[in-house]
XYZ file of C-alpha atoms in Angstrom:
324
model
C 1.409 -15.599 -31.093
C 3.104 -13.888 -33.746
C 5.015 -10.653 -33.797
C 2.039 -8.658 -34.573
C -0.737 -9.936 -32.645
C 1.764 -9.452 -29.766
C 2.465 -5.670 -30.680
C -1.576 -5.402 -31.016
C -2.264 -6.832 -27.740
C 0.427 -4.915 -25.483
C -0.705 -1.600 -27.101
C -4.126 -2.824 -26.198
C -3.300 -3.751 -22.478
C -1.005 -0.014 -22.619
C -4.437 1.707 -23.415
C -6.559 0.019 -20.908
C -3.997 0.883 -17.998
C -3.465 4.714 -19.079
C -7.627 4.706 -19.862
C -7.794 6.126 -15.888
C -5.040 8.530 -16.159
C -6.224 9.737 -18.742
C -9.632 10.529 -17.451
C -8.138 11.900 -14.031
C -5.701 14.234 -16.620
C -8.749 16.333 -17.106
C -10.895 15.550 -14.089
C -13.126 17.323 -12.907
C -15.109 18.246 -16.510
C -18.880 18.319 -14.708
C -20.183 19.376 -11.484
C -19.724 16.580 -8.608
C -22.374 16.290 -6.267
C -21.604 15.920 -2.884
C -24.110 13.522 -0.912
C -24.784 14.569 3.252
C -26.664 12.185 4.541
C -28.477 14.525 7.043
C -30.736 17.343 7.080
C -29.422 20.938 5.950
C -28.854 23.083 8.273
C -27.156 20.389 10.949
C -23.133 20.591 11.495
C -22.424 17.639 9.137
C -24.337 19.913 5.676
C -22.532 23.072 7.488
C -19.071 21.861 6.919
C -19.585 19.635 3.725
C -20.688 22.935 2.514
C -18.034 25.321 3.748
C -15.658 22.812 2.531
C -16.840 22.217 -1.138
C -16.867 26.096 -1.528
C -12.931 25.619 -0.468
C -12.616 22.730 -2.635
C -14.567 24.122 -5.891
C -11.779 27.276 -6.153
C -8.708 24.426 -6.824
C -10.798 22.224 -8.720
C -12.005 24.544 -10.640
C -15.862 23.189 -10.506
C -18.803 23.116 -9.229
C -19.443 20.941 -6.142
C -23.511 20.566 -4.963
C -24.811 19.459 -2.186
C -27.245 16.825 -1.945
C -29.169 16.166 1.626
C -30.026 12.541 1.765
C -31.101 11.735 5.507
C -32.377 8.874 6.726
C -31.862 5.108 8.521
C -28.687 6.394 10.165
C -26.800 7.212 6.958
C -27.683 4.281 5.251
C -30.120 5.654 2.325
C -27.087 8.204 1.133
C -24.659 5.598 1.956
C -26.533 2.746 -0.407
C -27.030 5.935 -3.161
C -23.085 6.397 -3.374
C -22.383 2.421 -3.232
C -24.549 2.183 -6.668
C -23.479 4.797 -7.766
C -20.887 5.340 -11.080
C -17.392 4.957 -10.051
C -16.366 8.576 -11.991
C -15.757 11.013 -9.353
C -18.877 12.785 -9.615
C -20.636 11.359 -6.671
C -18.937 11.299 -3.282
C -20.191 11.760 0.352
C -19.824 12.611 3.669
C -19.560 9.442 5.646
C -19.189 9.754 10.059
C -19.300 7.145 12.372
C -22.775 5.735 11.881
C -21.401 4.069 8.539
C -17.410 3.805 9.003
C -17.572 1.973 12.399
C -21.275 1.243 13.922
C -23.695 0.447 11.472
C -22.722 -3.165 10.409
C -22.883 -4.471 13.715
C -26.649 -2.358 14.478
C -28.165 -3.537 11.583
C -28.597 -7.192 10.921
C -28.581 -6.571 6.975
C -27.101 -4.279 4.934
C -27.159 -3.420 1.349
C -23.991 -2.369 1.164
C -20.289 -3.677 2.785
C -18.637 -0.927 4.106
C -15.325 -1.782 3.943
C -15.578 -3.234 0.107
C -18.279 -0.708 -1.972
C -16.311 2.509 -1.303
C -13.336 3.786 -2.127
C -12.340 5.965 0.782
C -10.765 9.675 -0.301
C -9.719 11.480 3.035
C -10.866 11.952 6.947
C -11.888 15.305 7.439
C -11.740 15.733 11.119
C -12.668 14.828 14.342
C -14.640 16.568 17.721
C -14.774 14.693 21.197
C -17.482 14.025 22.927
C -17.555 15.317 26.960
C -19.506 13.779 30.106
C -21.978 16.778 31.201
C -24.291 16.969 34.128
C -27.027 19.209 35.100
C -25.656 22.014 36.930
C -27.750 21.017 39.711
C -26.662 17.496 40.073
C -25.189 16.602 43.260
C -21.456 15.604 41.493
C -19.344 18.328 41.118
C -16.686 16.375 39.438
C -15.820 13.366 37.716
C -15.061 11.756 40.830
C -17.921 12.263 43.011
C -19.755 11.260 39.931
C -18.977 8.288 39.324
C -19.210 7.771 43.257
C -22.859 8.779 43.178
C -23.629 6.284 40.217
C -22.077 3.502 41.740
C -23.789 3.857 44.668
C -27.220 4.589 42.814
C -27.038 1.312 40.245
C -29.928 1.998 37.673
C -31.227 5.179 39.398
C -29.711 7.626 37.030
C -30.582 8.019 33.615
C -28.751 9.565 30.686
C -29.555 11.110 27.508
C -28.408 10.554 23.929
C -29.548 11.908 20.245
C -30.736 8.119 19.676
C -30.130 4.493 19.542
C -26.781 3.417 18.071
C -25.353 7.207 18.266
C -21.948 7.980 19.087
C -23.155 9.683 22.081
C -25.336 6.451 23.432
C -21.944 4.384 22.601
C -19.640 6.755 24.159
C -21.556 5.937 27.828
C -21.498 2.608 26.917
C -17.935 2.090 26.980
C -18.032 4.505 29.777
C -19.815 1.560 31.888
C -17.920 -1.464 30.172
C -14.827 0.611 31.935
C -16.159 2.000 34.795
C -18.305 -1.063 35.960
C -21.817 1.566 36.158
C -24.934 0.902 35.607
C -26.585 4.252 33.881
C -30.334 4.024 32.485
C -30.470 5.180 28.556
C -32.902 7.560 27.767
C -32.966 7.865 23.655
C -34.214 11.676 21.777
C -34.787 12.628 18.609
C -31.913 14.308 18.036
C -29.210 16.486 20.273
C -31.109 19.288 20.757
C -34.037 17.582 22.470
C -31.176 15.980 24.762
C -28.958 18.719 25.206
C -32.604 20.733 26.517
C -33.636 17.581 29.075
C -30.058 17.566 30.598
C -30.046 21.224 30.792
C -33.833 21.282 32.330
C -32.547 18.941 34.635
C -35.207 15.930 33.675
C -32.091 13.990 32.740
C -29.400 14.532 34.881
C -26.159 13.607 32.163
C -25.225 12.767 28.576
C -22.057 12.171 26.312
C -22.274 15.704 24.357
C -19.969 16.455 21.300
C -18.210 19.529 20.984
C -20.224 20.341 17.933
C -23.513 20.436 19.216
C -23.040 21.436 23.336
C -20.050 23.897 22.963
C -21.393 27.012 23.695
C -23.723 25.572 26.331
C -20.406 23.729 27.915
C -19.022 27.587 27.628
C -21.824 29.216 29.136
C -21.660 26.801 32.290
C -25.527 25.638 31.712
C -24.191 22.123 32.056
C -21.367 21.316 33.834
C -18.521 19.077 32.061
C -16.887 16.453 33.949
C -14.334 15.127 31.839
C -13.649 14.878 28.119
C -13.020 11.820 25.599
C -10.275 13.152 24.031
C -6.441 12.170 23.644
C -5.480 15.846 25.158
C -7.104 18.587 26.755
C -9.312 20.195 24.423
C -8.074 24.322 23.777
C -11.007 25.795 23.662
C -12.176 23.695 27.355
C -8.188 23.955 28.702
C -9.825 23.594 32.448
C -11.754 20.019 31.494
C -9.622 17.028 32.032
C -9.754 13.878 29.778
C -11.534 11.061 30.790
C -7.720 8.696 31.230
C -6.774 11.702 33.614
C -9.191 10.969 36.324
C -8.413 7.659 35.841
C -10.622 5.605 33.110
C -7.609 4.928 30.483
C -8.562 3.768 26.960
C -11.616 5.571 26.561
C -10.945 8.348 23.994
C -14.672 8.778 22.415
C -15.051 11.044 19.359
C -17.000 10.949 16.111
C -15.645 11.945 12.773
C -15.986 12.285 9.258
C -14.368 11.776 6.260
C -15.119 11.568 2.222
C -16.132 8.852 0.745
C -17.075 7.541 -3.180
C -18.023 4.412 -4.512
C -15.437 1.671 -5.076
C -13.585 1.287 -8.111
C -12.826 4.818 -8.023
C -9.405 5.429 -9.985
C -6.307 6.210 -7.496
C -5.740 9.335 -9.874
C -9.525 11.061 -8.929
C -9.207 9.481 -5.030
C -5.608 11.052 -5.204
C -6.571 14.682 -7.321
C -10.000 14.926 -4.498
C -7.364 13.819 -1.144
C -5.317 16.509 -2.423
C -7.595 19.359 -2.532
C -9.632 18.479 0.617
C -6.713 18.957 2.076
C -5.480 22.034 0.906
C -9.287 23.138 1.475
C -8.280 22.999 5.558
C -5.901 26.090 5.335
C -9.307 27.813 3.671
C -9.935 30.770 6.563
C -13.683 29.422 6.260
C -12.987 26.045 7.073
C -10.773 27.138 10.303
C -13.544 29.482 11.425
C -16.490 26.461 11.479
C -14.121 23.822 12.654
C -13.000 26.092 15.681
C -16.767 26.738 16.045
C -17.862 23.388 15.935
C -14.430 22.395 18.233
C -13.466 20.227 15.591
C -9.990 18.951 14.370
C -9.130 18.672 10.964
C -7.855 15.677 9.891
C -5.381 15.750 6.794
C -3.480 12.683 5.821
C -3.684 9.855 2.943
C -6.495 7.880 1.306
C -5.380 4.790 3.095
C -4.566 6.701 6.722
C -8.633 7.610 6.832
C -9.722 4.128 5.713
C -7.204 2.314 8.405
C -8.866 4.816 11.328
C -12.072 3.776 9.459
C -11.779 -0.114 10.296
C -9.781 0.585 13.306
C -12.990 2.079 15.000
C -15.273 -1.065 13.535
C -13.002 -3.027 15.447
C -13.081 -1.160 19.091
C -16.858 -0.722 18.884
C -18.377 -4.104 17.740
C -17.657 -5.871 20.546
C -19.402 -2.734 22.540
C -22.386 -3.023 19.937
C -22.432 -6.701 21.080
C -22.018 -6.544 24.592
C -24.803 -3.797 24.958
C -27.036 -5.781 22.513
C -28.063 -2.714 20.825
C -29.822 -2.937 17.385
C -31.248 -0.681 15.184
C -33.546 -3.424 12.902
């Protein structure tokens, strides 16, 4: 190769490697629309929204949101993974697609862990044991005394098949050695309304959904999945207090785009989600919703991502649950 072919190609190869620089240098120059794979209205679309208000004033544009529900996640999820890796399309990704849906669903159209480039965790909410006030436990204890001695006879709710809340009791078993009856609904609200009613006597509830009724003492909570007491339930003790260890149960979200993304946009969008959680907005819903913000690195939300694949396939498995 002679001296000027080589000059040619390393200004070539200079170009190519500063091409996504370059691009980030003036990202964002068009609105980015934000994918929620859920309904509007629901606590995911509340705090995509309150946070892409937070994000658009650093940003500097316009951030819409774009309600794609359906087959647990999967229809936004498959929209983002074929989607242009520019920084104009990103999501808000939970559980059902981080850390559950690969092992519920036989097929796929997407990989989880390969066709998105993962941005930033934006929090996390536990989920707490509840009973019917009227139940005959009064506390963890003599709950879990009552179950044993009533294999199969009690039933609990969840908002479906293959949702964090149906999971949750299912590790709850695997650790306890139970035998509780699942009753799937349509949702939390139909749940939350049976327990309450008293024509299901318990449920996994998140923080998000039950808080108020948790506050307002129409069901009673037992214990709560979470690493520490939670501050806005000080008097509820975590589940490894009364003595089932290892079973911290929460969902959470993060921000995710499709892969291929270039670490200058995953790096310019980590940055301002996470000054977005100082936004007195953001603090208002996620004490509301008894959420925890989550801020940290790119590669800190995508190693929590696979961490939870890992702890709940074998659950998946065990409990032969599928969703296909």
């Amino acid at each position: 190769m002679d001296r000027r072919t080589l000059l040619t190609t390393l200004a070539a190869g200079a170009t190519a490697a500063a091409a996504p620089w370059a691009r980030a240098q003036g990202y964002p120059e068009q609105l980015i629309r934000w994918i929620v794979p859920y309904p509007a209205g629901g606590g995911t679309d509340v705090i995509a929204r309150t946070l892409a208000e937070a994000m658009r004033q650093t940003l500097g544009q316009q951030i819409i949101i774009d309600n794609r529900p359906g087959a647990s996640t999967n229809i936004g999820a498959d929209l983002v993974a074929k989607s242009k890796p520019d920084g104009y399309t990103i999501m808000s990704a939970d559980n059902a697609l981080l850390a559950f849906n690969e092992y519920l669903y036989s097929k796929l159209p997407f990989n989880p862990a390969k066709d998105f480039s993962y941005i930033g965790a934006i929090g996390k909410f536990p989920l707490a044991l509840v009973v019917n006030p009227a139940f005959p436990a009064q506390d963890f204890k003599s709950f879990l005394a009552y179950v044993k001695a009533n294999p199969g006879k009690v039933n609990y709710a969840s908002p479906g098949n293959g949702s964090p809340h149906h999971l949750a009791m299912e590790l709850f078993k695997n650790h306890t050695g139970t035998f509780i009856t699942h009753i799937p609904y349509r949702g939390a609200a139909p749940a939350m309304a049976d327990v309450m009613g008293g024509q299901v006597p318990c449920m996994f509830l998140d923080l998000a959904s039950g808080l108020s009724i948790m506050q307002s003492k129409k069901v009673r909570v037992l214990a709560i999945g979470s690493g520490a007491r939670s501050k806005l339930l000080p008097d509820v003790p975590t589940l490894a207090e009364v003595g089932v260890p290892h079973t911290e149960v929460f969902a959470f979200q993060g921000i995710l785009g499709p892969a291929g993304l270039s670490p200058a946009v995953v790096n310019r969008l980590n940055a301002d989600l996470n000054r977005a959680f100082g936004a007195p907005a953001v603090q208002k819903h996620f004490n509301d919703f008894g959420m925890e913000a989550m801020p940290g690195s790119p590669e800190q939300f995508a190693a929590l991502s696979r961490a939870e694949s890992q702890r709940w396939g074998p659950i998946i498995k065990a409990a032969n649950i599928k969703l296909d």
